[in-house]
mmCIF file of C-alpha atoms in Angstrom:
data_model
loop_
_atom_site.group_PDB
_atom_site.id
_atom_site.type_symbol
_atom_site.label_atom_id
_atom_site.label_comp_id
_atom_site.label_asym_id
_atom_site.label_seq_id
_atom_site.Cartn_x
_atom_site.Cartn_y
_atom_site.Cartn_z
ATOM 1 C CA MET A 1 0.000 0.000 0.000
ATOM 2 C CA LEU A 2 2.840 2.385 0.830
ATOM 3 C CA LYS A 3 4.358 1.890 -2.639
ATOM 4 C CA LYS A 4 1.029 2.763 -4.254
ATOM 5 C CA ALA A 5 0.555 5.977 -2.241
ATOM 6 C CA PRO A 6 2.918 8.158 -4.325
ATOM 7 C CA LEU A 7 1.190 7.019 -7.532
ATOM 8 C CA PHE A 8 -2.185 7.850 -6.003
ATOM 9 C CA LEU A 9 -0.973 11.316 -5.055
ATOM 10 C CA LEU A 10 0.406 11.850 -8.538
ATOM 11 C CA LEU A 11 -2.973 10.946 -9.993
ATOM 12 C CA ILE A 12 -4.666 13.522 -7.742
ATOM 13 C CA VAL A 13 -2.190 16.206 -8.791
ATOM 14 C CA PHE A 14 -2.670 15.244 -12.447
ATOM 15 C CA PHE A 15 -6.461 15.344 -12.073
ATOM 16 C CA ILE A 16 -6.398 18.799 -10.452
ATOM 17 C CA GLY A 17 -3.936 20.014 -13.073
ATOM 18 C CA CYS A 18 -6.221 18.884 -15.898
ATOM 19 C CA LYS A 19 -9.177 20.663 -14.317
ATOM 20 C CA SER A 20 -7.126 23.815 -13.823
ATOM 21 C CA THR A 21 -6.130 23.766 -17.503
ATOM 22 C CA LYS A 22 -9.772 23.299 -18.491
ATOM 23 C CA ILE A 23 -10.768 26.284 -16.341
ATOM 24 C CA SER A 24 -8.050 28.469 -17.856
ATOM 25 C CA ARG A 25 -9.082 27.608 -21.405
ATOM 26 C CA ASN A 26 -12.770 28.237 -20.684
ATOM 27 C CA ILE A 27 -12.326 31.620 -18.975
ATOM 28 C CA ASP A 28 -9.599 32.766 -21.375
ATOM 29 C CA LYS A 29 -11.981 32.098 -24.250
ATOM 30 C CA LYS A 30 -14.646 34.261 -22.601
ATOM 31 C CA LEU A 31 -12.256 37.121 -21.865
ATOM 32 C CA THR A 32 -11.004 37.294 -25.464
ATOM 33 C CA THR A 33 -14.479 38.064 -26.841
ATOM 34 C CA SER A 34 -15.315 41.566 -28.006
ATOM 35 C CA PHE A 35 -17.440 42.138 -24.892
ATOM 36 C CA PHE A 36 -14.326 42.486 -22.695
ATOM 37 C CA LYS A 37 -12.183 44.320 -25.250
ATOM 38 C CA ASN A 38 -12.600 47.872 -23.952
ATOM 39 C CA GLN A 39 -12.715 47.263 -20.208
ATOM 40 C CA PHE A 40 -10.288 46.271 -17.487
ATOM 41 C CA THR A 41 -10.956 42.813 -15.984
ATOM 42 C CA GLY A 42 -9.126 40.841 -13.308
ATOM 43 C CA ILE A 43 -10.001 37.337 -12.120
ATOM 44 C CA TYR A 44 -8.282 35.268 -9.457
ATOM 45 C CA ILE A 45 -9.609 31.858 -8.325
ATOM 46 C CA TYR A 46 -8.088 29.780 -5.561
ATOM 47 C CA ASP A 47 -8.904 26.232 -4.389
ATOM 48 C CA VAL A 48 -8.310 26.662 -0.668
ATOM 49 C CA ASP A 49 -8.251 22.965 0.288
ATOM 50 C CA ALA A 50 -5.904 21.988 -2.546
ATOM 51 C CA ASN A 51 -3.841 25.159 -1.943
ATOM 52 C CA LYS A 52 -3.807 25.783 -5.677
ATOM 53 C CA VAL A 53 -4.426 28.826 -7.855
ATOM 54 C CA LEU A 54 -6.907 27.653 -10.486
ATOM 55 C CA TYR A 55 -6.969 30.812 -12.537
ATOM 56 C CA ASN A 56 -5.239 34.182 -12.674
ATOM 57 C CA SER A 57 -5.835 36.932 -15.177
ATOM 58 C CA GLN A 58 -4.452 40.284 -14.051
ATOM 59 C CA GLY A 59 -4.923 39.277 -10.437
ATOM 60 C CA GLU A 60 -1.896 41.338 -9.446
ATOM 61 C CA LYS A 61 -3.200 44.529 -11.093
ATOM 62 C CA TYR A 62 -4.846 47.330 -9.118
ATOM 63 C CA PHE A 63 -8.577 48.022 -9.501
ATOM 64 C CA THR A 64 -11.098 50.459 -8.072
ATOM 65 C CA PRO A 65 -12.799 48.088 -5.597
ATOM 66 C CA ALA A 66 -15.953 50.024 -4.632
ATOM 67 C CA SER A 67 -17.702 48.167 -1.798
ATOM 68 C CA ASN A 68 -15.380 45.164 -2.036
ATOM 69 C CA THR A 69 -13.380 47.376 0.344
ATOM 70 C CA LYS A 70 -15.839 46.274 3.037
ATOM 71 C CA ILE A 71 -14.133 42.859 3.021
ATOM 72 C CA PHE A 72 -11.068 44.529 4.559
ATOM 73 C CA THR A 73 -13.366 46.380 6.980
ATOM 74 C CA LEU A 74 -14.987 43.088 8.010
ATOM 75 C CA PHE A 75 -11.542 41.572 8.578
ATOM 76 C CA THR A 76 -10.610 44.566 10.752
ATOM 77 C CA GLY A 77 -13.768 44.273 12.826
ATOM 78 C CA LEU A 78 -13.324 40.541 13.344
ATOM 79 C CA GLU A 79 -9.714 40.975 14.410
ATOM 80 C CA MET A 80 -10.054 44.041 16.631
ATOM 81 C CA LEU A 81 -13.534 44.230 18.151
ATOM 82 C CA PRO A 82 -14.879 42.112 21.021
ATOM 83 C CA ASP A 83 -18.025 39.997 20.733
ATOM 84 C CA SER A 84 -20.151 42.962 21.845
ATOM 85 C CA ILE A 85 -19.703 46.462 20.454
ATOM 86 C CA PRO A 86 -18.018 49.035 22.763
ATOM 87 C CA ALA A 87 -20.852 51.587 22.979
ATOM 88 C CA PHE A 88 -18.908 54.270 24.859
ATOM 89 C CA LYS A 89 -16.443 54.870 27.696
ATOM 90 C CA TYR A 90 -17.656 56.454 30.904
ATOM 91 C CA ALA A 91 -16.728 57.671 34.378
ATOM 92 C CA ILE A 92 -19.054 58.410 37.296
ATOM 93 C CA ASN A 93 -18.736 61.160 39.898
ATOM 94 C CA LYS A 94 -21.685 61.293 42.305
ATOM 95 C CA ASP A 95 -24.742 62.411 40.287
ATOM 96 C CA THR A 96 -22.775 63.020 37.080
ATOM 97 C CA ILE A 97 -21.712 60.607 34.365
ATOM 98 C CA THR A 98 -19.102 61.577 31.780
ATOM 99 C CA ILE A 99 -19.419 59.728 28.484
ATOM 100 C CA GLN A 100 -16.871 59.585 25.684
ATOM 101 C CA GLY A 101 -17.874 58.312 22.244
ATOM 102 C CA THR A 102 -16.255 55.290 20.624
ATOM 103 C CA GLY A 103 -18.012 55.624 17.279
ATOM 104 C CA ASP A 104 -20.719 53.011 17.992
ATOM 105 C CA PRO A 105 -23.267 53.541 15.174
ATOM 106 C CA THR A 106 -26.196 51.664 16.729
ATOM 107 C CA LEU A 107 -27.706 54.243 19.132
ATOM 108 C CA PHE A 108 -31.288 54.818 17.906
ATOM 109 C CA HIS A 109 -30.186 53.543 14.496
ATOM 110 C CA PRO A 110 -33.225 52.953 12.241
ATOM 111 C CA TYR A 111 -32.329 49.236 11.991
ATOM 112 C CA PHE A 112 -30.720 48.419 15.364
ATOM 113 C CA LYS A 113 -32.576 50.896 17.596
ATOM 114 C CA ASP A 114 -30.069 50.371 20.420
ATOM 115 C CA SER A 115 -30.719 52.415 23.585
ATOM 116 C CA THR A 116 -27.748 51.436 25.767
ATOM 117 C CA ALA A 117 -26.541 55.042 26.120
ATOM 118 C CA LEU A 118 -30.014 56.410 26.869
ATOM 119 C CA LYS A 119 -30.635 53.862 29.629
ATOM 120 C CA MET A 120 -27.335 54.803 31.246
ATOM 121 C CA MET A 121 -27.982 58.542 30.925
ATOM 122 C CA GLN A 122 -31.401 58.285 32.546
ATOM 123 C CA LYS A 123 -29.837 57.089 35.804
ATOM 124 C CA PHE A 124 -27.956 60.330 36.420
ATOM 125 C CA LYS A 125 -28.859 63.930 37.082
ATOM 126 C CA LYS A 126 -26.147 65.299 34.806
ATOM 127 C CA VAL A 127 -24.534 63.887 31.674
ATOM 128 C CA HIS A 128 -21.269 65.265 30.310
ATOM 129 C CA LEU A 129 -20.664 64.169 26.735
ATOM 130 C CA ILE A 130 -17.203 64.235 25.095
ATOM 131 C CA THR A 131 -17.450 64.315 21.298
ATOM 132 C CA ASP A 132 -14.237 65.984 20.136
ATOM 133 C CA ASN A 133 -12.045 62.883 20.481
ATOM 134 C CA ILE A 134 -12.117 62.137 16.744
ATOM 135 C CA SER A 135 -9.571 63.167 14.126
ATOM 136 C CA ASP A 136 -11.527 61.890 11.095
ATOM 137 C CA LYS A 137 -13.244 64.447 8.919
ATOM 138 C CA ARG A 138 -16.971 64.043 8.435
ATOM 139 C CA TYR A 139 -16.451 62.604 4.921
ATOM 140 C CA GLY A 140 -13.878 60.173 3.599
ATOM 141 C CA PRO A 141 -11.179 61.176 1.071
ATOM 142 C CA GLY A 142 -12.451 61.382 -2.471
ATOM 143 C CA TRP A 143 -16.149 61.222 -1.646
ATOM 144 C CA ALA A 144 -18.306 63.116 -4.127
ATOM 145 C CA TRP A 145 -19.427 66.481 -2.706
ATOM 146 C CA GLU A 146 -22.786 66.357 -4.510
ATOM 147 C CA ASP A 147 -23.799 63.246 -2.529
ATOM 148 C CA PHE A 148 -24.174 65.260 0.694
ATOM 149 C CA ASP A 149 -27.893 64.413 1.012
ATOM 150 C CA SER A 150 -27.736 60.874 -0.424
ATOM 151 C CA TYR A 151 -28.509 58.018 1.955
ATOM 152 C CA PHE A 152 -25.110 56.401 1.330
ATOM 153 C CA SER A 153 -23.119 59.466 2.449
ATOM 154 C CA ALA A 154 -23.977 59.794 6.132
ATOM 155 C CA GLU A 155 -21.316 61.689 8.063
ATOM 156 C CA LYS A 156 -18.788 59.990 10.343
ATOM 157 C CA SER A 157 -18.751 61.011 14.000
ATOM 158 C CA ALA A 158 -17.548 60.037 17.475
ATOM 159 C CA PHE A 159 -21.044 59.731 18.908
ATOM 160 C CA PRO A 160 -23.485 58.798 16.117
ATOM 161 C CA ILE A 161 -27.210 58.964 16.753
ATOM 162 C CA TYR A 162 -30.146 57.794 14.608
ATOM 163 C CA GLY A 163 -27.614 56.533 12.071
ATOM 164 C CA ASN A 164 -26.760 60.222 11.481
ATOM 165 C CA VAL A 165 -29.755 60.409 9.132
ATOM 166 C CA VAL A 166 -33.348 61.600 9.156
ATOM 167 C CA THR A 167 -35.601 58.701 8.104
ATOM 168 C CA VAL A 168 -38.907 59.568 6.463
ATOM 169 C CA SER A 169 -41.637 57.147 5.424
ATOM 170 C CA LYS A 170 -45.304 57.448 4.607
ATOM 171 C CA GLN A 171 -48.018 54.832 4.831
ATOM 172 C CA ASP A 172 -51.286 55.991 6.365
ATOM 173 C CA SER A 173 -49.466 58.961 7.833
ATOM 174 C CA LEU A 174 -46.058 60.620 7.682
ATOM 175 C CA ASN A 175 -43.409 59.092 9.937
ATOM 176 C CA VAL A 176 -40.248 61.048 10.728
ATOM 177 C CA PHE A 177 -37.354 59.630 12.735
ATOM 178 C CA PRO A 178 -36.017 61.306 14.873
ATOM 179 C CA ASN A 179 -39.228 62.898 16.055
ATOM 180 C CA TYR A 180 -37.349 66.198 16.518
ATOM 181 C CA TYR A 181 -37.642 66.825 12.780
ATOM 182 C CA LYS A 182 -41.313 65.925 12.373
ATOM 183 C CA LYS A 183 -42.486 69.539 12.706
ATOM 184 C CA ARG A 184 -39.384 70.870 10.936
ATOM 185 C CA LEU A 185 -39.732 68.821 7.741
ATOM 186 C CA LYS A 186 -40.938 70.823 4.756
ATOM 187 C CA ILE A 187 -43.496 69.026 2.569
ATOM 188 C CA THR A 188 -43.139 69.775 -1.146
ATOM 189 C CA ASP A 189 -44.860 68.832 -4.392
ATOM 190 C CA LYS A 190 -41.863 66.829 -5.578
ATOM 191 C CA GLY A 191 -38.320 65.914 -4.629
ATOM 192 C CA TYR A 192 -36.652 65.199 -1.321
ATOM 193 C CA GLY A 193 -33.367 66.018 0.345
ATOM 194 C CA ARG A 194 -31.595 68.635 2.427
ATOM 195 C CA LYS A 195 -30.102 72.051 1.882
ATOM 196 C CA GLU A 196 -26.362 71.758 1.389
ATOM 197 C CA TYR A 197 -25.217 73.754 4.403
ATOM 198 C CA SER A 198 -28.068 73.398 6.891
ATOM 199 C CA ASN A 199 -30.322 70.769 8.432
ATOM 200 C CA SER A 200 -33.323 71.957 6.421
ATOM 201 C CA PHE A 201 -35.065 68.870 5.077
ATOM 202 C CA TYR A 202 -37.827 68.552 2.488
ATOM 203 C CA PHE A 203 -39.928 65.615 1.321
ATOM 204 C CA SER A 204 -42.478 65.116 -1.432
ATOM 205 C CA LYS A 205 -46.081 64.619 -0.353
ATOM 206 C CA ASN A 206 -46.371 62.002 -3.126
ATOM 207 C CA ARG A 207 -43.348 59.908 -2.125
ATOM 208 C CA THR A 208 -44.112 56.628 -0.317
ATOM 209 C CA ARG A 209 -40.687 54.963 -0.304
ATOM 210 C CA GLU A 210 -38.770 55.106 2.990
ATOM 211 C CA THR A 211 -35.974 57.634 2.599
ATOM 212 C CA GLU A 212 -32.845 58.362 4.612
ATOM 213 C CA ILE A 213 -31.309 61.836 4.394
ATOM 214 C CA PRO A 214 -27.988 62.553 6.148
ATOM 215 C CA MET A 215 -27.850 65.169 8.886
ATOM 216 C CA ILE A 216 -25.054 67.698 9.348
ATOM 217 C CA MET A 217 -23.668 66.485 12.663
ATOM 218 C CA SER A 218 -22.644 68.996 15.333
ATOM 219 C CA ASP A 219 -22.604 69.386 19.110
ATOM 220 C CA SER A 220 -25.589 71.717 18.971
ATOM 221 C CA LEU A 221 -27.586 69.156 16.992
ATOM 222 C CA LEU A 222 -26.694 66.409 19.480
ATOM 223 C CA LEU A 223 -27.952 68.594 22.323
ATOM 224 C CA ASN A 224 -31.191 69.309 20.491
ATOM 225 C CA LEU A 225 -31.795 65.643 19.736
ATOM 226 C CA PHE A 226 -31.123 64.544 23.315
ATOM 227 C CA ASN A 227 -33.097 67.431 24.836
ATOM 228 C CA ASP A 228 -36.052 66.229 22.820
ATOM 229 C CA ILE A 229 -35.886 62.929 24.738
ATOM 230 C CA ILE A 230 -34.324 63.720 28.126
ATOM 231 C CA PRO A 231 -34.503 67.505 28.619
ATOM 232 C CA ASN A 232 -31.895 69.491 30.527
ATOM 233 C CA LYS A 233 -29.506 66.629 31.270
ATOM 234 C CA ILE A 234 -26.871 66.731 28.565
ATOM 235 C CA SER A 235 -23.959 69.109 28.213
ATOM 236 C CA ILE A 236 -21.045 68.889 25.778
ATOM 237 C CA VAL A 237 -17.576 69.144 27.352
ATOM 238 C CA ASN A 238 -14.137 69.157 25.768
ATOM 239 C CA SER A 239 -12.406 67.456 28.661
ATOM 240 C CA SER A 240 -13.056 66.040 32.102
ATOM 241 C CA THR A 241 -11.161 65.883 35.375
ATOM 242 C CA ILE A 242 -12.156 62.228 35.489
ATOM 243 C CA LYS A 243 -11.017 60.206 32.484
ATOM 244 C CA PRO A 244 -13.743 57.927 31.077
ATOM 245 C CA SER A 245 -12.200 54.464 31.105
ATOM 246 C CA THR A 246 -14.970 51.979 31.857
ATOM 247 C CA ILE A 247 -16.500 50.509 28.702
ATOM 248 C CA ALA A 248 -20.234 49.995 28.214
ATOM 249 C CA TYR A 249 -21.240 47.504 25.523
ATOM 250 C CA SER A 250 -24.189 47.479 23.145
ATOM 251 C CA ILE A 251 -25.190 44.920 20.504
ATOM 252 C CA SER A 252 -23.477 41.786 19.206
ATOM 253 C CA ARG A 253 -20.757 42.544 16.686
ATOM 254 C CA ASP A 254 -22.102 39.761 14.436
ATOM 255 C CA SER A 255 -25.372 41.598 13.811
ATOM 256 C CA LEU A 256 -23.439 44.788 12.985
ATOM 257 C CA PHE A 257 -21.091 43.037 10.559
ATOM 258 C CA LYS A 258 -23.908 41.118 8.871
ATOM 259 C CA ARG A 259 -25.943 44.283 8.284
ATOM 260 C CA MET A 260 -22.926 46.169 6.965
ATOM 261 C CA MET A 261 -22.083 43.426 4.466
ATOM 262 C CA GLU A 262 -25.600 42.367 3.462
ATOM 263 C CA VAL A 263 -26.951 45.767 2.438
ATOM 264 C CA SER A 264 -23.493 47.289 1.811
ATOM 265 C CA ASP A 265 -24.044 50.036 4.389
ATOM 266 C CA ASN A 266 -21.349 52.700 3.980
ATOM 267 C CA PHE A 267 -22.073 54.427 7.292
ATOM 268 C CA LEU A 268 -21.720 51.216 9.292
ATOM 269 C CA ALA A 269 -18.490 50.365 7.472
ATOM 270 C CA GLU A 270 -16.925 53.726 8.283
ATOM 271 C CA GLN A 271 -17.986 53.538 11.919
ATOM 272 C CA ILE A 272 -16.619 49.992 12.278
ATOM 273 C CA LEU A 273 -13.144 51.314 11.463
ATOM 274 C CA ILE A 274 -13.651 54.168 13.949
ATOM 275 C CA LEU A 275 -14.793 51.645 16.564
ATOM 276 C CA ALA A 276 -11.699 49.544 15.886
ATOM 277 C CA SER A 277 -9.515 52.617 16.382
ATOM 278 C CA SER A 278 -11.058 53.067 19.852
ATOM 279 C CA THR A 279 -9.256 49.870 20.882
ATOM 280 C CA LEU A 280 -5.908 51.477 20.000
ATOM 281 C CA SER A 281 -6.283 54.889 21.667
ATOM 282 C CA ASP A 282 -8.796 57.422 23.000
ATOM 283 C CA THR A 283 -8.431 59.443 19.809
ATOM 284 C CA LEU A 284 -10.664 57.989 17.115
ATOM 285 C CA ASN A 285 -8.737 57.756 13.867
ATOM 286 C CA SER A 286 -9.705 55.360 11.068
ATOM 287 C CA SER A 287 -6.471 56.088 9.177
ATOM 288 C CA LYS A 288 -4.490 54.847 12.154
ATOM 289 C CA VAL A 289 -6.393 51.572 12.315
ATOM 290 C CA ARG A 290 -6.001 50.943 8.564
ATOM 291 C CA LYS A 291 -2.261 51.482 8.934
ATOM 292 C CA HIS A 292 -2.179 49.156 11.944
ATOM 293 C CA ILE A 293 -3.937 46.388 10.020
ATOM 294 C CA LEU A 294 -1.710 46.670 6.946
ATOM 295 C CA GLU A 295 1.541 46.857 8.906
ATOM 296 C CA ASN A 296 0.737 44.066 11.349
ATOM 297 C CA LEU A 297 -2.076 41.657 10.516
ATOM 298 C CA LEU A 298 -1.773 41.981 6.724
ATOM 299 C CA LYS A 299 1.940 42.665 6.329
ATOM 300 C CA ASP A 300 2.271 39.503 4.210
ATOM 301 C CA LEU A 301 -0.067 40.672 1.436
ATOM 302 C CA GLN A 302 1.462 40.179 -2.003
ATOM 303 C CA GLN A 303 0.332 43.650 -3.093
ATOM 304 C CA LYS A 304 -0.200 46.398 -0.534
ATOM 305 C CA PRO A 305 -3.433 48.250 -1.344
ATOM 306 C CA ARG A 306 -4.150 51.940 -1.291
ATOM 307 C CA TRP A 307 -6.868 51.799 1.362
ATOM 308 C CA VAL A 308 -8.420 55.165 2.194
ATOM 309 C CA ASP A 309 -11.872 54.463 3.676
ATOM 310 C CA GLY A 310 -13.995 51.731 5.205
ATOM 311 C CA SER A 311 -16.862 51.711 2.736
ATOM 312 C CA GLY A 312 -15.244 51.841 -0.689
ATOM 313 C CA LEU A 313 -17.114 55.010 -1.597
ATOM 314 C CA SER A 314 -13.838 56.669 -2.567
ATOM 315 C CA ARG A 315 -12.293 56.125 -5.988
ATOM 316 C CA TYR A 316 -8.895 56.685 -4.362
ATOM 317 C CA ASN A 317 -8.991 53.081 -3.134
ATOM 318 C CA LEU A 318 -6.905 50.628 -5.153
ATOM 319 C CA PHE A 319 -6.882 46.865 -4.482
ATOM 320 C CA THR A 320 -5.872 43.777 -6.436
ATOM 321 C CA PRO A 321 -7.951 40.607 -6.868
ATOM 322 C CA ILE A 322 -5.117 38.645 -5.226
ATOM 323 C CA SER A 323 -5.294 40.831 -2.101
ATOM 324 C CA PHE A 324 -9.006 40.167 -1.718
ATOM 325 C CA VAL A 325 -8.475 36.435 -2.084
ATOM 326 C CA ASP A 326 -5.622 36.559 0.435
ATOM 327 C CA VAL A 327 -7.821 38.249 3.061
ATOM 328 C CA LEU A 328 -10.817 36.017 2.314
ATOM 329 C CA THR A 329 -8.510 33.028 2.741
ATOM 330 C CA LYS A 330 -7.239 34.275 6.106
ATOM 331 C CA MET A 331 -10.811 34.583 7.351
ATOM 332 C CA TYR A 332 -11.787 31.185 5.935
ATOM 333 C CA LYS A 333 -8.918 29.463 7.735
ATOM 334 C CA LYS A 334 -9.604 31.203 11.056
ATOM 335 C CA TYR A 335 -13.399 31.161 11.380
ATOM 336 C CA PRO A 336 -15.891 28.295 10.985
ATOM 337 C CA GLN A 337 -17.430 28.274 7.520
ATOM 338 C CA GLU A 338 -21.015 28.561 8.767
ATOM 339 C CA LYS A 339 -20.159 31.567 10.919
ATOM 340 C CA LEU A 340 -18.115 33.286 8.210
ATOM 341 C CA PHE A 341 -20.643 32.784 5.423
ATOM 342 C CA GLN A 342 -23.421 34.373 7.507
ATOM 343 C CA TYR A 343 -21.795 37.783 7.076
ATOM 344 C CA PHE A 344 -21.917 37.701 3.273
ATOM 345 C CA PRO A 345 -24.836 38.272 0.909
ATOM 346 C CA VAL A 346 -26.052 34.972 -0.563
ATOM 347 C CA GLY A 347 -26.608 34.595 -4.295
ATOM 348 C CA GLY A 348 -30.316 34.529 -5.114
ATOM 349 C CA LYS A 349 -31.296 34.931 -1.478
ATOM 350 C CA SER A 350 -30.157 38.015 0.381
ATOM 351 C CA GLY A 351 -28.854 41.547 0.293
ATOM 352 C CA THR A 352 -27.165 42.948 -2.781
ATOM 353 C CA LEU A 353 -27.070 39.472 -4.417
ATOM 354 C CA LYS A 354 -30.755 38.645 -4.008
ATOM 355 C CA LYS A 355 -31.492 38.947 -7.736
ATOM 356 C CA TRP A 356 -28.308 37.332 -9.019
ATOM 357 C CA TYR A 357 -26.207 34.131 -8.814
ATOM 358 C CA ALA A 358 -29.061 31.959 -7.555
ATOM 359 C CA GLY A 359 -28.322 28.307 -6.923
ATOM 360 C CA ASN A 360 -30.467 25.358 -7.882
ATOM 361 C CA PRO A 361 -31.410 23.770 -5.562
ATOM 362 C CA LYS A 362 -29.082 25.407 -3.009
ATOM 363 C CA PRO A 363 -27.059 28.647 -2.826
ATOM 364 C CA TYR A 364 -23.488 28.476 -4.035
ATOM 365 C CA ILE A 365 -22.242 32.088 -3.930
ATOM 366 C CA HIS A 366 -21.413 33.894 -0.654
ATOM 367 C CA ALA A 367 -19.746 37.125 -1.673
ATOM 368 C CA LYS A 368 -19.490 40.904 -1.461
ATOM 369 C CA SER A 369 -20.305 43.025 -4.478
ATOM 370 C CA GLY A 370 -18.869 46.458 -5.192
ATOM 371 C CA THR A 371 -20.536 48.953 -7.489
ATOM 372 C CA LEU A 372 -19.567 52.437 -8.651
ATOM 373 C CA GLY A 373 -20.274 54.093 -11.995
ATOM 374 C CA ASN A 374 -18.704 51.838 -14.685
ATOM 375 C CA ASN A 375 -17.283 49.472 -12.048
ATOM 376 C CA TYR A 376 -18.664 46.175 -10.750
ATOM 377 C CA ASN A 377 -16.734 43.659 -8.671
ATOM 378 C CA LEU A 378 -17.542 40.503 -6.746
ATOM 379 C CA SER A 379 -15.270 38.720 -4.277
ATOM 380 C CA GLY A 380 -16.056 35.848 -1.952
ATOM 381 C CA TYR A 381 -16.689 32.107 -1.777
ATOM 382 C CA LEU A 382 -18.074 29.701 -4.370
ATOM 383 C CA VAL A 383 -19.251 26.232 -3.336
ATOM 384 C CA THR A 384 -19.062 23.724 -6.214
ATOM 385 C CA ASN A 385 -21.457 20.826 -6.716
ATOM 386 C CA SER A 386 -18.656 18.513 -5.605
ATOM 387 C CA GLY A 387 -18.398 20.386 -2.300
ATOM 388 C CA LYS A 388 -15.148 22.240 -2.960
ATOM 389 C CA ILE A 389 -14.669 25.820 -1.761
ATOM 390 C CA LEU A 390 -13.263 28.237 -4.308
ATOM 391 C CA ILE A 391 -12.197 31.676 -3.111
ATOM 392 C CA PHE A 392 -12.431 34.218 -5.900
ATOM 393 C CA SER A 393 -12.242 37.854 -6.883
ATOM 394 C CA TYR A 394 -13.752 38.954 -10.209
ATOM 395 C CA MET A 395 -13.231 42.667 -10.841
ATOM 396 C CA ASN A 396 -14.522 44.804 -13.726
ATOM 397 C CA ASN A 397 -13.492 48.434 -14.152
ATOM 398 C CA HIS A 398 -14.098 51.145 -16.751
ATOM 399 C CA TYR A 399 -16.736 49.483 -18.921
ATOM 400 C CA LEU A 400 -19.543 51.045 -20.938
ATOM 401 C CA HIS A 401 -21.880 48.051 -20.757
ATOM 402 C CA SER A 402 -24.832 47.959 -18.396
ATOM 403 C CA ASN A 403 -24.225 46.429 -14.962
ATOM 404 C CA ASN A 404 -26.678 43.655 -15.794
ATOM 405 C CA ALA A 405 -24.700 42.718 -18.909
ATOM 406 C CA ILE A 406 -21.550 42.404 -16.775
ATOM 407 C CA LYS A 407 -23.375 40.298 -14.182
ATOM 408 C CA GLU A 408 -24.722 37.963 -16.859
ATOM 409 C CA LYS A 409 -21.186 37.208 -18.050
ATOM 410 C CA MET A 410 -19.985 36.659 -14.497
ATOM 411 C CA GLN A 411 -22.952 34.477 -13.627
ATOM 412 C CA ALA A 412 -22.262 32.203 -16.602
ATOM 413 C CA THR A 413 -18.668 31.703 -15.418
ATOM 414 C CA PHE A 414 -19.689 31.015 -11.832
ATOM 415 C CA LYS A 415 -22.304 28.455 -12.860
ATOM 416 C CA TRP A 416 -19.785 26.706 -15.088
ATOM 417 C CA LEU A 417 -17.280 26.541 -12.212
ATOM 418 C CA ARG A 418 -19.938 25.219 -9.852
ATOM 419 C CA ASP A 419 -20.974 22.465 -12.239
ATOM 420 C CA THR A 420 -17.607 21.335 -13.590
ATOM 421 C CA TYR A 421 -15.075 21.594 -10.751
#
């Protein structure tokens, strides 16, 4: 039996090699069609159990990643945040509590509706709130200025509240969240949004779709919002004689990560990096945490990315397909598959992939998409019919086709991989 073992291993290697060649020929043939001629495409596919690269076309080249950047943000959160989110740091002196923000985005958030901070504040006569412990600007580098009132451009802050947006919906009656803006919202014949330099919101009387409009965050706004709930308790301070050092915790980190990845929430992604920076120092600085991750936990990446924000909203970001596969592989090897896959949108079932990459009879794609004008990328995990796990990154930049046309080409490749490997 021992003499036969090397031959058996050689047969396995030969079998995998033949399949790899078949994959290369099939995908190469697709990429040489006229459809791909005037765009930039990179594909990298890795069989994690066989430790073999099955396909590489421009995998080492840099692409605009869009929301694929959130894969690096997820990795950061998993590596640096505890099981429950650090809601804030606090110190108590008699009837006064001093609270310092950590960037927790869940307080009164339209989806999470966490009230950890409010419950703590209600126990004290006075609340001192420290909000100036952040060095990040309200927007990330390279964000488009004209998106100031778009739902995906909520401002970053040390002490977020209500998701830093005004949420408006209309069914039988008009619902405005936070309630502070219900009497301040201007109803118009058409359109919705906010004035560029003030928290003056307007909403069409004919609009029925729930709409989120970013607020301009400031200390005075925070006071107004809290005074609307717990009057005459809150004051903003720049420093305290007692340093807030005890940590209060809010929701499970898993629910935060899942929401961020599933609906590709830019605000949550940015705040996750700010939260992670709170574990390094009292000064909240997302740039510092990105540098920490790249220089320590990801120092072995084959190509160092230009990583400028948590969400991927900036076109300054530059990542390679290989880098995404490297990070996806690190997570796959460290965390149980069932736990890891729960964070990602599922093809044909959930989030940004609900209408694409459906499996029959079961899902086979667990991945993060990334979309900007003329850019569409998908990176994640593909489960073949034979049960193998392929880790992939398929990136498309600078095309003039429709997004759906790009997705159709990608879907055909993924289905072929699922069925033949």
